[in-house]
């Protein structure tokens, strides 16, 4: 095995171009487990820790450009206002030690259906910035990034530079089912974001299909129901039958399996429960902010 | 490959390191520092917790090559690390714990029951006084994590303590005495004893 230690992003891209089989290692919280247990013996490890840019973020007009290696701890501490869904999801990852090392770039690299960043990213909306020495930068919409169980849209010579996540324009929530609060890989998980500016709701489901998915049919139904009832303007409580229909459609958009963590039918059920709850929580919060802004006016 | 890094304030060099090796393996097997424990090698138990550039991490999940040029504090250097912190840095310029001292480091001192006669960090003393150590396998990781918590948050709530230690498993104590120890260390710290 060879250990490659590029000191800059350009050097890293060059190394990846020269050795497309090289395995990038950022926080190492996925890669090292595989090496320790001899599940993986890469020819080359490509260390990204010396590339300082990868641990930085920029808050722009529309979105946050989050460096691939920004650890979860930093997201929780610094980006709660801009990326509330991702900050909540980050807080559910493993333990403080793991959150101090692991980040979204590694989560996207592994592309596990259980990765906690994915539902939050799908719900918020955004793009993955990837780059290769040969073809330069391309932006992959998050909806097109997940290709199969632990497969993503990266080409062998590409590295993830950053994720551009839409800044929250409304309340966001993240919910996860597991056996305890810490150190739990999701049985299933659900992210939801209200986007009052575009009057849409977006979702993300984890661990309930071969890839992280959005519940598109449920979103379309809810968007139409909210529009029709004038809910965005009148700020009324969402009709229970609408919430129920939304939850049922979220359940229906799952394609889960039975495994050691839970059965398919449990997952489908739990996704429906989380969908209804996160919708209620975010909508209550939206109504609350509407009331205070109206009161102030 | 060769890895150069700082361990407990002193420069160290590890030779013949395999490229896929963990920091934990380098500490234990190459540098002879068995304080950091190996219980799972998959980030689940926290018994291998060390500070990497000040940040608590599972050393079993850090690749050896990633620590080149960086700064690691292990449980063997914790007493000295805490002392320097309370003194506001290293006055003499010869602080830190030598490899030899670290290899021989024990909490024993002259009285093996109480740790008397050894310089312990406040959390180490509190773990002994509160009876938070049974088999002791989890203790080094918990000490490093607790010490970092109190550095960051001198007056933690119970929820803060639980959160900070949520990555450290203990199979013996049921955690209550560990909670007591951290509360005790925090109280002593705020009284300045
Ligand atoms: C005990 C434990 C508990 C865990 N619990 C959770 C949990 O609750 N939720 C969760 O989502 N995950 C969990 N994980 C998995 C892991 O922590 C996350 O997936 C984390 O986000 C990985 O980030 P990393 O930087 O450590 O990735 P690494 O291990 O460094 O890399 C992961 C993958 O991504 C690739 N990669 C990394 N950076 C890049 C890049 N810039 N460009 C291209 N490819 C890249 C690597 O080659 C590798 O294939 C857990 C892991 C452990 C050990
Ligand atoms: S040995 Fe590293 S976390 Fe268990
Ligand atoms: S004292 Fe035995 S594992 Fe904690």
XYZ file of C-alpha atoms and ligand atoms in Angstrom:
551
model
C 0.000 0.000 0.000
C 1.109 3.565 -0.709
C 0.151 6.608 1.294
C -0.257 9.711 -0.868
C -0.216 13.038 0.952
C -1.042 15.867 -1.443
C -0.497 19.306 0.075
C -2.973 21.072 -2.193
C -6.204 20.450 -4.049
C -4.401 20.527 -7.424
C -1.933 17.906 -6.215
C -4.799 15.767 -4.972
C -6.546 15.915 -8.369
C -3.284 15.036 -10.103
C -2.746 12.082 -7.788
C -6.298 10.846 -8.349
C -5.838 11.159 -12.117
C -2.624 9.192 -11.979
C -4.039 6.540 -9.615
C -7.790 6.292 -10.222
C -8.017 3.340 -7.796
C -6.613 5.443 -4.939
C -9.044 5.607 -2.020
C -9.432 9.133 -0.640
C -9.363 9.319 3.140
C -10.790 12.355 4.941
C -12.033 11.709 8.494
C -11.355 8.013 7.982
C -14.441 6.997 9.948
C -15.630 4.759 7.109
C -12.331 3.949 5.412
C -10.398 2.937 8.540
C -13.115 0.567 9.739
C -12.833 -1.272 6.428
C -9.031 -1.393 6.604
C -8.932 -2.432 10.269
C -11.229 -5.350 9.481
C -9.423 -6.204 6.279
C -12.517 -5.629 4.182
C -10.523 -3.366 1.963
C -6.851 -3.275 0.974
C -6.493 -0.337 -1.376
C -3.315 0.005 -3.342
C -3.205 3.707 -2.527
C -4.634 5.812 0.267
C -5.044 9.457 -0.708
C -4.972 11.609 2.423
C -7.068 14.774 2.171
C -6.260 16.121 5.655
C -3.534 18.471 4.504
C -5.857 20.349 2.145
C -7.046 23.177 4.350
C -9.621 24.497 1.839
C -11.696 21.359 2.299
C -12.473 22.237 5.913
C -13.748 25.724 5.077
C -17.216 26.986 4.197
C -18.616 30.139 2.629
C -22.062 31.529 3.232
C -23.346 32.977 -0.044
C -26.556 34.701 -1.125
C -28.462 31.572 -2.034
C -26.465 28.719 -0.624
C -23.650 27.615 1.634
C -20.579 26.181 -0.057
C -19.568 23.544 2.438
C -16.060 22.107 2.027
C -16.086 18.315 1.690
C -14.142 17.733 4.922
C -15.889 20.186 7.257
C -16.523 17.960 10.277
C -20.074 17.479 11.556
C -19.149 19.245 14.807
C -18.407 22.454 12.899
C -21.692 22.234 11.000
C -23.579 21.911 14.291
C -21.692 24.791 15.864
C -21.597 27.228 12.970
C -24.317 26.563 10.427
C -27.426 25.914 12.494
C -29.152 29.051 11.174
C -28.323 28.550 7.484
C -28.574 24.752 7.347
C -30.857 23.709 10.215
C -31.781 20.326 8.720
C -28.182 19.336 8.083
C -27.134 20.591 11.529
C -29.815 18.460 13.183
C -28.843 15.449 11.083
C -25.161 16.002 11.925
C -25.986 15.922 15.602
C -27.441 12.419 15.261
C -24.257 10.986 13.727
C -22.399 8.548 15.979
C -20.546 10.290 18.824
C -18.530 13.464 19.473
C -15.287 11.718 18.515
C -16.710 10.606 15.160
C -18.376 13.979 14.522
C -15.021 15.677 15.111
C -13.563 13.744 12.156
C -16.325 12.714 9.785
C -18.019 15.048 7.347
C -20.430 15.338 4.474
C -17.820 14.619 1.766
C -17.149 11.226 3.323
C -20.855 10.565 3.777
C -21.372 11.297 0.062
C -18.306 9.224 -0.843
C -19.703 6.204 0.979
C -23.253 6.954 -0.259
C -24.781 4.519 2.214
C -28.584 4.585 2.155
C -28.300 5.101 5.937
C -26.002 8.138 5.766
C -27.548 10.919 7.831
C -26.499 13.846 5.653
C -28.459 12.584 2.639
C -32.095 13.127 3.722
C -31.172 16.603 4.966
C -29.413 17.470 1.692
C -32.301 16.130 -0.403
C -34.815 18.155 1.607
C -32.782 21.375 1.538
C -31.742 21.007 -2.101
C -28.278 21.562 -3.478
C -25.452 20.412 -5.686
C -22.287 18.419 -5.217
C -19.201 20.130 -6.634
C -16.819 17.533 -8.033
C -13.632 18.031 -9.969
C -11.108 16.121 -12.035
C -7.754 17.214 -13.405
C -8.830 16.303 -16.955
C -12.323 17.805 -17.153
C -12.420 20.427 -14.424
C -15.439 21.131 -12.250
C -18.990 19.900 -12.603
C -21.992 20.412 -10.339
C -24.120 17.331 -9.750
C -27.659 18.063 -8.508
C -28.130 16.197 -5.242
C -31.122 14.346 -6.730
C -28.833 12.779 -9.330
C -25.949 11.937 -7.027
C -27.093 8.621 -5.529
C -26.910 5.812 -8.067
C -27.372 2.596 -6.099
C -26.522 0.921 -2.809
C -23.254 2.609 -1.850
C -22.809 3.900 -5.409
C -22.621 7.546 -6.386
C -22.174 9.600 -9.534
C -18.415 10.165 -9.098
C -16.053 9.153 -11.899
C -12.872 7.308 -10.854
C -10.672 10.368 -11.410
C -12.981 12.796 -9.579
C -12.928 14.138 -6.047
C -15.641 15.950 -4.128
C -14.596 19.547 -3.517
C -17.676 20.906 -1.745
C -21.429 20.697 -1.405
C -23.573 23.712 -2.241
C -26.568 23.514 0.065
C -29.511 25.902 -0.334
C -29.809 28.231 2.624
C -32.961 27.603 4.628
C -35.817 29.981 3.790
C -38.130 28.251 6.261
C -38.175 25.680 9.062
C -36.444 22.310 8.580
C -36.522 19.111 10.608
C -34.687 15.815 10.782
C -35.913 12.670 12.454
C -34.201 9.310 12.875
C -35.266 5.965 14.322
C -32.697 3.936 16.236
C -32.233 1.991 19.427
C -30.473 4.733 21.364
C -29.570 8.390 20.964
C -25.848 8.017 20.340
C -23.902 5.717 18.043
C -26.819 4.567 15.990
C -27.015 3.828 12.295
C -30.525 4.804 11.254
C -33.199 2.113 11.048
C -34.785 4.778 8.900
C -34.668 8.564 8.814
C -36.649 11.475 7.445
C -35.745 15.045 6.562
C -38.245 17.751 5.713
C -37.805 21.364 4.646
C -40.448 24.033 4.101
C -39.559 26.481 1.355
C -41.985 29.378 1.837
C -40.349 31.452 -0.920
C -41.194 28.909 -3.602
C -44.155 27.601 -1.604
C -42.876 24.058 -1.763
C -42.048 21.298 0.655
C -39.134 18.936 0.056
C -38.374 15.638 1.721
C -35.560 13.130 2.074
C -35.813 9.538 3.255
C -32.898 7.488 4.589
C -32.480 3.729 5.016
C -35.763 2.837 3.389
C -34.700 2.236 -0.224
C -31.488 1.226 -2.045
C -30.507 4.905 -2.109
C -31.590 7.974 -0.188
C -34.751 9.211 -1.935
C -37.234 12.048 -2.012
C -40.916 11.268 -1.571
C -41.842 13.097 -4.759
C -45.474 12.013 -5.006
C -46.007 13.067 -1.395
C -44.357 16.437 -2.049
C -46.536 17.061 -5.112
C -49.675 16.172 -3.236
C -48.788 18.407 -0.304
C -47.692 21.341 -2.460
C -51.016 21.220 -4.287
C -53.040 20.845 -1.089
C -51.275 23.744 0.612
C -51.715 25.954 -2.436
C -55.364 25.073 -2.884
C -56.224 25.716 0.762
C -54.266 28.992 0.819
C -52.268 27.613 3.754
C -49.078 29.554 3.008
C -51.077 32.800 3.298
C -53.613 32.009 5.994
C -51.162 30.019 8.124
C -53.891 27.654 9.249
C -53.211 24.331 10.908
C -52.772 21.681 8.242
C -55.920 19.579 7.963
C -55.348 16.162 9.613
C -56.559 14.358 6.502
C -53.935 16.193 4.427
C -51.190 15.312 6.898
C -52.325 11.693 6.873
C -52.396 11.487 3.100
C -48.913 13.036 2.986
C -47.647 10.470 5.511
C -49.187 7.579 3.564
C -47.601 8.775 0.325
C -44.209 9.058 2.057
C -44.553 5.461 3.272
C -45.498 4.394 -0.232
C -42.400 5.997 -1.733
C -40.157 3.669 0.304
C -38.730 0.486 -1.064
C -37.239 -0.993 2.095
C -35.769 -4.367 2.963
C -35.810 -6.565 6.049
C -32.448 -6.551 7.785
C -30.907 -6.801 11.259
C -31.940 -3.249 12.102
C -35.614 -3.568 11.217
C -38.222 -5.060 8.927
C -39.455 -3.498 5.722
C -42.958 -3.041 7.064
C -41.690 -1.380 10.233
C -39.615 1.014 8.148
C -42.570 1.904 5.971
C -44.668 2.542 9.044
C -41.994 4.576 10.827
C -41.356 6.756 7.779
C -45.054 7.665 7.751
C -44.955 8.580 11.441
C -41.826 10.704 10.984
C -43.303 12.388 7.916
C -46.403 13.470 9.824
C -44.401 14.616 12.849
C -41.772 16.587 10.966
C -44.508 18.221 8.888
C -46.363 19.222 12.067
C -43.224 20.530 13.774
C -42.059 22.597 10.829
C -45.533 23.899 10.032
C -46.104 24.962 13.645
C -42.789 26.782 13.514
C -43.749 28.440 10.202
C -47.086 29.589 11.663
C -45.236 30.891 14.727
C -42.834 33.027 12.692
C -45.732 34.287 10.561
C -47.574 35.395 13.699
C -44.559 37.242 15.092
C -43.823 39.001 11.795
C -47.454 39.985 11.462
C -47.518 41.148 15.065
C -44.463 43.286 14.437
C -45.893 44.847 11.302
C 7.018 4.490 6.085
C 8.226 6.811 8.799
C 5.897 9.073 10.741
C 7.062 12.134 12.667
C 4.645 13.731 15.072
C 4.382 15.221 18.542
C 3.205 12.976 21.343
C 2.492 14.529 24.715
C 4.513 17.602 23.900
C 7.636 15.786 22.654
C 8.638 15.042 19.061
C 8.516 11.349 18.226
C 9.391 9.229 15.244
C 7.766 5.929 14.388
C 9.511 3.672 11.892
C 8.377 0.778 9.724
C 4.808 1.956 9.884
C 2.510 0.111 7.493
C 0.500 2.553 5.351
C -2.856 1.164 6.459
C -1.996 1.246 10.137
C -4.017 3.261 12.647
C -2.695 5.905 15.021
C -3.800 3.610 17.842
C -1.538 0.829 16.576
C 1.392 3.217 16.243
C 0.922 4.479 19.798
C 0.588 1.031 21.339
C 2.850 -1.161 19.251
C 5.473 1.194 17.815
C 5.860 3.699 20.647
C 5.062 1.367 23.548
C 2.230 3.517 24.891
C -0.553 1.077 25.832
C -2.655 3.641 27.717
C -5.000 4.120 24.769
C -6.994 0.900 24.630
C -8.044 -1.201 21.694
C -11.472 -2.705 22.198
C -13.350 -2.491 18.900
C -11.231 -0.859 16.194
C -14.399 0.555 14.676
C -15.109 3.779 16.532
C -17.864 2.310 18.688
C -16.295 2.259 22.150
C -14.123 5.349 22.573
C -11.498 3.529 24.644
C -8.838 4.665 22.167
C -9.736 8.377 22.488
C -6.806 10.806 22.176
C -6.532 14.521 21.353
C -5.424 15.229 17.791
C -4.458 18.903 17.510
C -6.598 19.377 20.605
C -9.670 17.586 19.228
C -10.880 14.312 20.784
C -10.864 11.530 18.194
C -10.883 7.743 18.052
C -7.249 6.937 17.354
C -8.291 3.611 15.801
C -9.881 5.537 12.919
C -7.004 7.913 12.187
C -4.540 6.600 9.626
C -0.958 6.784 10.885
C 0.132 8.836 7.885
C -2.521 11.444 8.678
C -0.770 12.473 11.907
C 2.502 13.460 10.242
C 3.558 16.787 11.760
C 0.565 16.931 14.071
C 0.079 17.005 17.797
C -1.282 14.090 19.840
C -2.035 13.914 23.551
C -2.616 10.492 25.104
C -3.759 9.540 28.578
C -0.124 9.061 29.601
C 0.491 12.770 29.045
C -2.800 13.974 30.447
C -1.494 14.922 33.895
C 1.224 17.087 32.422
C -1.137 18.477 29.788
C -3.646 19.548 32.463
C -0.892 21.047 34.583
C 0.420 23.172 31.746
C -3.076 24.314 30.938
C -3.683 25.451 34.507
C -0.335 27.218 34.557
C -1.174 28.967 31.294
C 1.461 27.279 29.169
C 4.926 25.890 29.496
C 7.113 28.214 31.568
C 10.380 26.268 31.431
C 10.279 25.262 27.770
C 10.938 21.662 28.807
C 7.415 20.475 29.412
C 5.653 17.470 28.023
C 6.095 13.836 28.913
C 9.082 11.917 27.595
C 8.452 8.634 25.858
C 10.177 6.784 28.663
C 8.127 8.485 31.359
C 4.989 7.890 29.359
C 5.819 4.208 28.892
C 6.247 3.808 32.620
C 3.425 6.089 33.641
C 1.188 4.713 36.393
C -1.473 6.227 38.587
C 0.016 4.316 41.476
C 2.443 6.630 43.229
C 3.280 5.729 46.789
C -0.216 4.602 47.702
C -1.784 2.425 45.039
C -5.306 2.952 46.414
C -5.509 6.716 46.288
C -2.939 7.700 43.721
C -1.157 9.766 46.365
C 2.401 10.643 45.459
C 1.743 10.823 41.710
C 0.787 13.998 39.996
C -2.610 13.345 38.546
C -4.808 15.601 36.493
C -7.969 16.774 38.280
C -10.157 14.348 36.308
C -7.852 11.439 37.058
C -7.972 12.204 40.777
C -11.740 12.627 40.638
C -12.190 9.238 38.909
C -10.244 7.595 41.740
C -12.040 9.521 44.472
C -15.508 8.885 43.046
C -14.883 5.163 42.485
C -15.438 5.532 38.760
C -12.894 2.864 37.828
C -13.687 -0.832 37.911
C -11.856 -2.992 35.364
C -10.390 0.244 34.007
C -10.463 -0.634 30.347
C -12.702 2.288 29.410
C -10.975 4.709 31.788
C -8.250 6.197 29.571
C -10.745 7.153 26.876
C -13.161 8.572 29.413
C -10.398 10.595 31.062
C -9.321 12.173 27.795
C -12.937 12.927 26.837
C -13.865 14.285 30.292
C -10.769 16.448 30.493
C -11.607 18.009 27.129
C -15.209 18.605 28.204
C -14.092 20.497 31.330
C -11.593 22.515 29.321
C -14.362 23.604 26.927
C -17.173 23.837 29.447
C -16.021 24.253 33.068
C -19.556 24.039 34.408
C -21.335 21.298 32.450
C -24.923 20.204 33.058
C -25.639 16.493 33.403
C -26.906 16.547 29.842
C -23.628 18.113 28.681
C -21.651 15.371 30.443
C -23.790 12.606 28.951
C -23.427 14.112 25.510
C -19.651 14.543 25.799
C -19.204 10.950 26.980
C -21.755 9.392 24.626
C -18.976 7.938 22.483
C -17.360 6.074 25.387
C -18.696 2.692 26.464
C -18.210 1.258 29.937
C -19.270 -2.316 30.589
C -18.738 -2.240 34.358
C -19.809 0.854 36.202
C -23.264 1.678 34.888
C -21.952 5.230 34.346
C -23.315 6.745 37.576
C -19.896 6.883 39.259
C -18.423 8.269 36.076
C -21.014 11.053 36.149
C -20.091 11.631 39.806
C -16.412 11.850 38.928
C -16.935 14.463 36.242
C -19.230 16.492 38.505
C -16.580 16.258 41.241
C -13.789 17.389 38.939
C -15.933 20.305 37.741
C -16.759 21.339 41.308
C -13.129 21.177 42.388
C -12.066 23.104 39.322
C -14.540 25.894 40.080
C -13.341 26.056 43.694
C -9.798 26.258 42.390
C -8.506 23.258 44.368
C -18.887 4.129 15.142
C -19.403 4.776 13.893
C -20.686 5.282 13.867
C -21.184 5.897 12.729
N -22.436 6.415 12.770
C -22.918 7.055 11.694
C -24.195 7.661 11.749
O -24.884 7.649 12.773
N -24.650 8.279 10.626
C -23.902 8.339 9.483
O -24.355 8.923 8.511
N -22.680 7.775 9.405
C -22.182 7.138 10.486
N -20.939 6.568 10.425
C -20.207 6.573 9.147
C -19.236 7.755 8.931
O -18.872 8.362 10.132
C -19.836 8.805 7.999
O -20.193 8.220 6.769
C -18.893 9.976 7.746
O -19.619 11.016 7.143
C -17.707 9.627 6.880
O -16.897 10.779 6.747
P -15.297 10.669 6.789
O -14.727 11.992 6.476
O -14.846 10.023 8.010
O -15.099 9.668 5.535
P -13.888 8.714 5.126
O -13.938 7.456 5.889
O -12.611 9.454 5.102
O -14.347 8.432 3.627
C -15.574 7.789 3.337
C -15.683 7.509 1.827
O -15.751 8.708 1.096
C -14.643 8.833 0.217
N -14.255 10.245 0.265
C -13.985 10.993 1.376
N -13.740 12.273 1.038
C -13.859 12.345 -0.312
C -13.720 13.398 -1.261
N -13.438 14.662 -0.903
N -13.908 13.109 -2.582
C -14.230 11.837 -2.966
N -14.381 10.803 -2.115
C -14.194 11.053 -0.797
C -13.613 7.867 0.731
O -12.764 7.397 -0.268
C -14.490 6.766 1.276
O -14.928 5.927 0.242
C -20.389 5.971 11.566
C -19.090 5.466 11.589
C -18.591 4.885 12.736
C -17.189 4.366 12.748
S -10.987 0.957 19.798
Fe -11.293 2.872 18.852
S -13.333 3.280 19.340
Fe -13.111 1.277 20.098
S -14.614 0.128 34.243
Fe -14.714 -1.701 33.095
S -15.382 -0.985 31.172
Fe -15.542 0.755 32.387
